[in-house]
PDB file of C-alpha atoms in Angstrom:
ATOM      1  CA  ASN W   1       9.123   0.038  18.344  1.00 71.00           C
ATOM      2  CA  ALA W   2      10.534   1.290  15.008  1.00 83.00           C
ATOM      3  CA  GLY W   3       7.911  -0.497  12.841  1.00 94.00           C
ATOM      4  CA  VAL W   4       9.138  -1.192   9.282  1.00 97.00           C
ATOM      5  CA  THR W   5      12.530   0.170   8.398  1.00 97.00           C
ATOM      6  CA  GLN W   6      14.202   0.173   4.997  1.00 98.00           C
ATOM      7  CA  THR W   7      17.667   0.915   3.777  1.00 97.00           C
ATOM      8  CA  PRO W   8      19.068   2.661   1.900  1.00 97.00           C
ATOM      9  CA  LYS W   9      16.694   5.655   1.492  1.00 97.00           C
ATOM     10  CA  PHE W  10      18.151   6.561  -1.883  1.00 97.00           C
ATOM     11  CA  HIS W  11      20.462   4.766  -4.337  1.00 97.00           C
ATOM     12  CA  ILE W  12      21.784   5.171  -7.845  1.00 97.00           C
ATOM     13  CA  LEU W  13      22.669   1.929  -9.634  1.00 97.00           C
ATOM     14  CA  LYS W  14      24.347   1.478 -12.979  1.00 97.00           C
ATOM     15  CA  ILE W  15      22.741  -0.717 -15.595  1.00 98.00           C
ATOM     16  CA  GLY W  16      23.772  -4.355 -15.093  1.00 97.00           C
ATOM     17  CA  GLN W  17      24.779  -3.949 -11.434  1.00 97.00           C
ATOM     18  CA  SER W  18      23.117  -5.759  -8.598  1.00 97.00           C
ATOM     19  CA  MET W  19      22.045  -4.677  -5.121  1.00 97.00           C
ATOM     20  CA  THR W  20      19.921  -5.684  -2.161  1.00 98.00           C
ATOM     21  CA  LEU W  21      17.289  -3.497  -0.555  1.00 98.00           C
ATOM     22  CA  GLN W  22      16.932  -4.225   3.088  1.00 98.00           C
ATOM     23  CA  CYS W  23      13.666  -4.397   5.064  1.00 98.00           C
ATOM     24  CA  THR W  24      13.257  -5.165   8.773  1.00 98.00           C
ATOM     25  CA  GLN W  25      10.227  -5.120  10.974  1.00 97.00           C
ATOM     26  CA  ASP W  26      10.123  -5.343  14.770  1.00 96.00           C
ATOM     27  CA  MET W  27       6.414  -6.139  15.195  1.00 93.00           C
ATOM     28  CA  ASN W  28       6.796  -9.919  14.980  1.00 92.00           C
ATOM     29  CA  HIS W  29       4.554  -9.975  11.853  1.00 93.00           C
ATOM     30  CA  ASN W  30       4.418 -13.157   9.848  1.00 91.00           C
ATOM     31  CA  TYR W  31       3.445 -11.521   6.526  1.00 93.00           C
ATOM     32  CA  MET W  32       5.788  -9.282   4.576  1.00 96.00           C
ATOM     33  CA  TYR W  33       5.513  -7.686   1.157  1.00 97.00           C
ATOM     34  CA  TRP W  34       7.598  -5.800  -1.422  1.00 98.00           C
ATOM     35  CA  TYR W  35       5.889  -3.226  -3.654  1.00 97.00           C
ATOM     36  CA  ARG W  36       7.232  -0.828  -6.317  1.00 96.00           C
ATOM     37  CA  GLN W  37       5.604   2.471  -6.996  1.00 93.00           C
ATOM     38  CA  ASP W  38       6.327   4.290 -10.349  1.00 90.00           C
ATOM     39  CA  PRO W  39       5.640   8.069 -10.542  1.00 83.00           C
ATOM     40  CA  GLY W  40       1.988   8.955 -10.406  1.00 80.00           C
ATOM     41  CA  MET W  41       1.004   5.276 -10.093  1.00 84.00           C
ATOM     42  CA  GLY W  42      -0.308   2.861  -7.547  1.00 87.00           C
ATOM     43  CA  LEU W  43       1.512   0.077  -5.744  1.00 93.00           C
ATOM     44  CA  LYS W  44       2.431  -3.087  -7.603  1.00 93.00           C
ATOM     45  CA  LEU W  45       3.253  -6.207  -5.618  1.00 95.00           C
ATOM     46  CA  ILE W  46       6.662  -7.804  -6.401  1.00 97.00           C
ATOM     47  CA  TYR W  47       6.990 -10.581  -3.860  1.00 98.00           C
ATOM     48  CA  TYR W  48       5.502 -11.571  -0.597  1.00 96.00           C
ATOM     49  CA  SER W  49       6.128 -13.922   2.303  1.00 96.00           C
ATOM     50  CA  VAL W  50       3.748 -15.592   4.705  1.00 92.00           C
ATOM     51  CA  GLY W  51       6.466 -16.677   7.114  1.00 93.00           C
ATOM     52  CA  ALA W  52      10.137 -17.435   7.446  1.00 94.00           C
ATOM     53  CA  GLY W  53      11.282 -19.697   4.638  1.00 95.00           C
ATOM     54  CA  ILE W  54       8.117 -19.103   2.555  1.00 96.00           C
ATOM     55  CA  THR W  55       7.954 -16.685  -0.330  1.00 97.00           C
ATOM     56  CA  ASP W  56       5.795 -16.249  -3.365  1.00 96.00           C
ATOM     57  CA  LYS W  57       5.608 -14.057  -6.505  1.00 97.00           C
ATOM     58  CA  GLY W  58       3.351 -11.056  -6.816  1.00 95.00           C
ATOM     59  CA  GLU W  59       2.298  -9.384 -10.107  1.00 93.00           C
ATOM     60  CA  VAL W  60       5.671  -8.005 -11.151  1.00 96.00           C
ATOM     61  CA  PRO W  61       8.466 -10.387  -9.922  1.00 97.00           C
ATOM     62  CA  ASN W  62      10.723 -10.476 -12.999  1.00 97.00           C
ATOM     63  CA  GLY W  63      14.166  -9.147 -12.359  1.00 96.00           C
ATOM     64  CA  TYR W  64      13.844  -9.506  -8.521  1.00 98.00           C
ATOM     65  CA  ASN W  65      14.528 -12.156  -5.966  1.00 98.00           C
ATOM     66  CA  VAL W  66      13.731 -12.459  -2.245  1.00 98.00           C
ATOM     67  CA  SER W  67      14.540 -14.573   0.746  1.00 96.00           C
ATOM     68  CA  ARG W  68      13.078 -14.815   4.190  1.00 97.00           C
ATOM     69  CA  SER W  69      15.396 -16.536   6.635  1.00 96.00           C
ATOM     70  CA  THR W  70      14.030 -14.773   9.719  1.00 97.00           C
ATOM     71  CA  THR W  71      10.668 -13.308  10.767  1.00 96.00           C
ATOM     72  CA  GLU W  72      12.183  -9.848  10.969  1.00 97.00           C
ATOM     73  CA  ASP W  73      13.986  -9.494   7.663  1.00 98.00           C
ATOM     74  CA  PHE W  74      12.832  -9.655   4.019  1.00 98.00           C
ATOM     75  CA  PRO W  75      15.534  -8.426   1.653  1.00 98.00           C
ATOM     76  CA  LEU W  76      14.853  -7.710  -2.041  1.00 98.00           C
ATOM     77  CA  ARG W  77      17.552  -8.530  -4.481  1.00 98.00           C
ATOM     78  CA  LEU W  78      17.869  -6.825  -7.849  1.00 97.00           C
ATOM     79  CA  GLU W  79      20.068  -8.693 -10.362  1.00 91.00           C
ATOM     80  CA  LEU W  80      21.331  -7.064 -13.556  1.00 94.00           C
ATOM     81  CA  ALA W  81      19.620  -3.790 -12.933  1.00 96.00           C
ATOM     82  CA  ALA W  82      17.667  -2.190 -15.815  1.00 97.00           C
ATOM     83  CA  PRO W  83      16.344   1.397 -16.278  1.00 97.00           C
ATOM     84  CA  SER W  84      12.800  -0.101 -16.047  1.00 96.00           C
ATOM     85  CA  GLN W  85      13.522  -0.866 -12.406  1.00 97.00           C
ATOM     86  CA  THR W  86      13.882   2.867 -11.573  1.00 97.00           C
ATOM     87  CA  SER W  87      11.108   3.272  -8.932  1.00 97.00           C
ATOM     88  CA  VAL W  88      10.325   3.676  -5.295  1.00 97.00           C
ATOM     89  CA  TYR W  89      10.275   0.452  -3.448  1.00 98.00           C
ATOM     90  CA  PHE W  90       8.140  -0.084  -0.343  1.00 98.00           C
ATOM     91  CA  CYS W  91       8.303  -2.922   2.150  1.00 98.00           C
ATOM     92  CA  ALA W  92       5.238  -3.755   4.288  1.00 97.00           C
ATOM     93  CA  SER W  93       4.278  -6.120   6.974  1.00 96.00           C
ATOM     94  CA  SER W  94       1.105  -7.500   8.504  1.00 93.00           C
ATOM     95  CA  SER W  95       0.104  -9.611  11.470  1.00 87.00           C
ATOM     96  CA  HIS W  96      -2.829 -11.256   9.665  1.00 71.00           C
ATOM     97  CA  GLY W  97      -2.839 -12.015   5.990  1.00 55.00           C
ATOM     98  CA  ALA W  98      -6.215 -13.609   5.518  1.00 56.00           C
ATOM     99  CA  SER W  99      -9.833 -13.519   6.626  1.00 56.00           C
ATOM    100  CA  GLY W 100     -11.366 -13.456  10.036  1.00 56.00           C
ATOM    101  CA  GLY W 101     -12.038 -10.720  12.553  1.00 59.00           C
ATOM    102  CA  ALA W 102      -8.441  -9.747  12.836  1.00 63.00           C
ATOM    103  CA  LYS W 103      -7.108  -6.668  11.088  1.00 71.00           C
ATOM    104  CA  ARG W 104      -5.472  -7.150   7.730  1.00 83.00           C
ATOM    105  CA  GLU W 105      -3.847  -3.797   7.664  1.00 89.00           C
ATOM    106  CA  GLN W 106      -0.313  -3.577   6.209  1.00 93.00           C
ATOM    107  CA  TYR W 107       2.284  -1.345   7.751  1.00 95.00           C
ATOM    108  CA  PHE W 108       4.614   0.340   5.299  1.00 97.00           C
ATOM    109  CA  GLY W 109       8.223   1.450   5.556  1.00 97.00           C
ATOM    110  CA  PRO W 110       9.477   4.851   4.365  1.00 97.00           C
ATOM    111  CA  GLY W 111      10.591   3.477   0.977  1.00 97.00           C
ATOM    112  CA  THR W 112      13.797   3.301  -1.075  1.00 98.00           C
ATOM    113  CA  ARG W 113      14.125   5.577  -4.077  1.00 97.00           C
ATOM    114  CA  LEU W 114      16.155   3.722  -6.680  1.00 98.00           C
ATOM    115  CA  THR W 115      17.456   5.165  -9.946  1.00 97.00           C
ATOM    116  CA  VAL W 116      19.078   2.905 -12.559  1.00 97.00           C
ATOM    117  CA  THR W 117      21.138   4.703 -15.160  1.00 96.00           C
TER     118      THR W 117
ATOM    119  CA  GLY Z   1      -6.590  -4.252 -15.638  1.00 33.00           C
ATOM    120  CA  GLU Z   2      -6.507  -3.266 -11.999  1.00 38.00           C
ATOM    121  CA  SER Z   3      -9.123  -4.699  -9.740  1.00 45.00           C
ATOM    122  CA  VAL Z   4      -9.504  -1.491  -7.815  1.00 58.00           C
ATOM    123  CA  GLY Z   5      -9.857   1.934  -9.489  1.00 52.00           C
ATOM    124  CA  LEU Z   6     -10.667   5.482  -8.663  1.00 43.00           C
ATOM    125  CA  HIS Z   7     -13.159   7.699 -10.460  1.00 45.00           C
ATOM    126  CA  LEU Z   8     -11.129  10.892 -10.173  1.00 47.00           C
ATOM    127  CA  PRO Z   9      -7.355  11.078 -10.268  1.00 84.00           C
ATOM    128  CA  THR Z  10      -7.131  14.564  -8.668  1.00 90.00           C
ATOM    129  CA  LEU Z  11      -9.276  16.585  -6.257  1.00 93.00           C
ATOM    130  CA  SER Z  12      -8.834  20.243  -5.361  1.00 95.00           C
ATOM    131  CA  VAL Z  13     -10.579  21.248  -2.171  1.00 96.00           C
ATOM    132  CA  GLN Z  14     -11.008  24.579  -0.373  1.00 97.00           C
ATOM    133  CA  GLU Z  15      -9.672  24.452   3.212  1.00 97.00           C
ATOM    134  CA  GLY Z  16     -12.595  23.938   5.535  1.00 97.00           C
ATOM    135  CA  ASP Z  17     -14.740  22.092   3.037  1.00 97.00           C
ATOM    136  CA  ASN Z  18     -15.535  18.400   3.072  1.00 97.00           C
ATOM    137  CA  SER Z  19     -13.749  16.074   0.659  1.00 96.00           C
ATOM    138  CA  ILE Z  20     -15.162  12.984  -0.918  1.00 96.00           C
ATOM    139  CA  ILE Z  21     -12.808  10.466  -2.614  1.00 95.00           C
ATOM    140  CA  ASN Z  22     -14.363   7.647  -4.564  1.00 94.00           C
ATOM    141  CA  CYS Z  23     -13.185   4.146  -5.381  1.00 94.00           C
ATOM    142  CA  ALA Z  24     -14.620   1.354  -7.479  1.00 93.00           C
ATOM    143  CA  TYR Z  25     -13.624  -2.259  -6.760  1.00 92.00           C
ATOM    144  CA  SER Z  26     -14.238  -5.219  -9.051  1.00 86.00           C
ATOM    145  CA  ASN Z  27     -13.936  -8.281  -6.891  1.00 93.00           C
ATOM    146  CA  SER Z  28     -17.397  -8.943  -5.428  1.00 94.00           C
ATOM    147  CA  ALA Z  29     -15.842 -11.482  -3.077  1.00 94.00           C
ATOM    148  CA  SER Z  30     -13.731  -8.809  -1.325  1.00 94.00           C
ATOM    149  CA  ASP Z  31     -14.764  -8.463   2.302  1.00 92.00           C
ATOM    150  CA  TYR Z  32     -12.194  -6.073   3.682  1.00 93.00           C
ATOM    151  CA  PHE Z  33     -11.320  -2.554   2.471  1.00 95.00           C
ATOM    152  CA  ILE Z  34      -8.721  -0.112   3.570  1.00 95.00           C
ATOM    153  CA  TRP Z  35      -7.992   3.610   2.826  1.00 97.00           C
ATOM    154  CA  TYR Z  36      -4.429   4.745   2.965  1.00 97.00           C
ATOM    155  CA  LYS Z  37      -2.908   8.197   2.912  1.00 97.00           C
ATOM    156  CA  GLN Z  38       0.455   8.859   1.328  1.00 95.00           C
ATOM    157  CA  GLU Z  39       2.235  12.126   1.816  1.00 95.00           C
ATOM    158  CA  SER Z  40       4.963  13.209  -0.540  1.00 92.00           C
ATOM    159  CA  GLY Z  41       8.096  11.213  -0.014  1.00 91.00           C
ATOM    160  CA  LYS Z  42       6.607   8.849   2.535  1.00 94.00           C
ATOM    161  CA  GLY Z  43       5.147   5.408   2.724  1.00 95.00           C
ATOM    162  CA  PRO Z  44       1.368   4.828   2.777  1.00 96.00           C
ATOM    163  CA  GLN Z  45      -0.314   5.277   6.215  1.00 96.00           C
ATOM    164  CA  PHE Z  46      -3.428   3.522   7.294  1.00 95.00           C
ATOM    165  CA  ILE Z  47      -6.481   5.831   7.651  1.00 96.00           C
ATOM    166  CA  ILE Z  48      -9.449   3.608   8.210  1.00 96.00           C
ATOM    167  CA  ASP Z  49     -10.789   0.153   7.264  1.00 95.00           C
ATOM    168  CA  ILE Z  50     -14.227  -1.408   6.803  1.00 95.00           C
ATOM    169  CA  ARG Z  51     -15.588  -4.919   6.540  1.00 94.00           C
ATOM    170  CA  SER Z  52     -18.271  -5.946   4.116  1.00 94.00           C
ATOM    171  CA  ASN Z  53     -20.772  -6.500   6.929  1.00 94.00           C
ATOM    172  CA  MET Z  54     -20.829  -2.750   7.490  1.00 95.00           C
ATOM    173  CA  ASP Z  55     -22.069   0.090   5.328  1.00 97.00           C
ATOM    174  CA  LYS Z  56     -20.402   2.945   7.161  1.00 98.00           C
ATOM    175  CA  ARG Z  57     -17.549   3.470   9.557  1.00 97.00           C
ATOM    176  CA  GLN Z  58     -16.410   6.683  11.198  1.00 97.00           C
ATOM    177  CA  GLY Z  59     -13.029   7.727  12.440  1.00 95.00           C
ATOM    178  CA  GLN Z  60     -11.572  11.050  13.491  1.00 93.00           C
ATOM    179  CA  ARG Z  61     -12.763  13.493  10.785  1.00 96.00           C
ATOM    180  CA  VAL Z  62     -13.059  10.591   8.300  1.00 98.00           C
ATOM    181  CA  THR Z  63     -15.968   8.395   7.264  1.00 98.00           C
ATOM    182  CA  VAL Z  64     -15.825   5.413   4.934  1.00 98.00           C
ATOM    183  CA  LEU Z  65     -18.955   4.364   3.044  1.00 98.00           C
ATOM    184  CA  LEU Z  66     -19.329   0.960   1.364  1.00 98.00           C
ATOM    185  CA  ASN Z  67     -21.947   0.166  -1.203  1.00 97.00           C
ATOM    186  CA  LYS Z  68     -21.642  -3.546  -2.047  1.00 95.00           C
ATOM    187  CA  THR Z  69     -24.510  -3.418  -4.592  1.00 95.00           C
ATOM    188  CA  VAL Z  70     -22.440  -1.229  -6.967  1.00 96.00           C
ATOM    189  CA  LYS Z  71     -19.027  -2.144  -5.583  1.00 96.00           C
ATOM    190  CA  HIS Z  72     -18.223   1.366  -4.559  1.00 96.00           C
ATOM    191  CA  LEU Z  73     -16.224   2.738  -1.666  1.00 96.00           C
ATOM    192  CA  SER Z  74     -15.848   6.395  -0.629  1.00 97.00           C
ATOM    193  CA  LEU Z  75     -13.805   8.305   1.909  1.00 97.00           C
ATOM    194  CA  GLN Z  76     -15.143  11.470   3.268  1.00 98.00           C
ATOM    195  CA  ILE Z  77     -12.884  13.948   5.082  1.00 98.00           C
ATOM    196  CA  ALA Z  78     -14.601  16.614   7.146  1.00 97.00           C
ATOM    197  CA  ALA Z  79     -13.338  20.163   7.398  1.00 97.00           C
ATOM    198  CA  THR Z  80     -10.364  19.456   5.127  1.00 97.00           C
ATOM    199  CA  GLN Z  81      -7.009  20.873   6.346  1.00 97.00           C
ATOM    200  CA  PRO Z  82      -3.746  21.650   4.539  1.00 96.00           C
ATOM    201  CA  GLY Z  83      -2.249  18.543   6.160  1.00 96.00           C
ATOM    202  CA  ASP Z  84      -4.774  16.435   4.313  1.00 97.00           C
ATOM    203  CA  SER Z  85      -2.981  17.165   1.037  1.00 97.00           C
ATOM    204  CA  ALA Z  86      -1.752  13.774  -0.073  1.00 96.00           C
ATOM    205  CA  VAL Z  87      -2.463  10.772  -2.359  1.00 95.00           C
ATOM    206  CA  TYR Z  88      -5.272   8.604  -1.131  1.00 96.00           C
ATOM    207  CA  PHE Z  89      -5.396   4.911  -2.073  1.00 94.00           C
ATOM    208  CA  CYS Z  90      -8.153   2.377  -1.557  1.00 95.00           C
ATOM    209  CA  ALA Z  91      -7.334  -1.286  -1.308  1.00 94.00           C
ATOM    210  CA  GLU Z  92      -9.431  -4.437  -1.271  1.00 94.00           C
ATOM    211  CA  ASN Z  93      -8.865  -7.893   0.132  1.00 92.00           C
ATOM    212  CA  PRO Z  94     -10.927 -11.007  -0.425  1.00 89.00           C
ATOM    213  CA  PRO Z  95     -11.183 -13.759   2.201  1.00 86.00           C
ATOM    214  CA  ASN Z  96      -8.175 -16.128   2.566  1.00 83.00           C
ATOM    215  CA  ASP Z  97      -5.953 -13.962   0.396  1.00 86.00           C
ATOM    216  CA  TYR Z  98      -2.743 -12.619   1.791  1.00 83.00           C
ATOM    217  CA  LYS Z  99      -2.587  -9.750  -0.660  1.00 89.00           C
ATOM    218  CA  LEU Z 100      -4.150  -6.319  -0.923  1.00 91.00           C
ATOM    219  CA  SER Z 101      -5.116  -4.926  -4.341  1.00 90.00           C
ATOM    220  CA  PHE Z 102      -4.483  -1.203  -4.559  1.00 90.00           C
ATOM    221  CA  GLY Z 103      -6.078   1.406  -6.842  1.00 85.00           C
ATOM    222  CA  ALA Z 104      -4.120   4.064  -8.741  1.00 80.00           C
ATOM    223  CA  GLY Z 105      -4.757   6.755  -6.079  1.00 90.00           C
ATOM    224  CA  THR Z 106      -6.388  10.169  -5.938  1.00 93.00           C
ATOM    225  CA  THR Z 107      -4.268  13.245  -5.341  1.00 94.00           C
ATOM    226  CA  VAL Z 108      -5.978  15.718  -2.983  1.00 96.00           C
ATOM    227  CA  THR Z 109      -4.800  19.285  -2.943  1.00 96.00           C
ATOM    228  CA  VAL Z 110      -6.151  21.682  -0.315  1.00 97.00           C
ATOM    229  CA  ARG Z 111      -6.410  25.327  -1.295  1.00 95.00           C
ATOM    230  CA  ALA Z 112      -5.875  27.902   1.429  1.00 90.00           C
TER     231      ALA Z 112
END
């Protein structure tokens, strides 16, 4: 059980280029999330998904796109990269996204450190 | 502004002492709270959670206290060790919401 895996670990992108950050979880979680973390700051939600085929915007979605064709995978696409997208990107998953007695803990991947120059 | 915030951005603790990390939350409807630990270069790791029907919850060397009256959460770490050096985040979650709201984090440094 690998949990949440992310690739690549590091990447340098030129301004205007595009790339896809990969995220896979093997816990059969319905809920998946993408966050970005700027230096010395907290986590900001980019996009999230409550199941295959369903995605929704978080607080900072501009410049990003996502898709969720399977339960396991939730790739994040950066189009026309800008220096402001230099950040560490974390993917997370959860088995229960809402209320009730079940845990709502999110499990995080190791992150992708992206530099746009 | 952020719905969850921390009173102190940094905390320096002598090894062996107890640490207390504070967090204020703003959504009175939140009924679930989590503390995460993030070591340098790694993703956040779950430490402990608490529901709003509890005031206190204990784990291994950690205790979370919840004061709903003043919307305040704290994490106490007993006998702080060098391995406790990290950034600690609190997060809140209201009912029927799929998202967690994270605070900015407190950096804890343990002095030998």
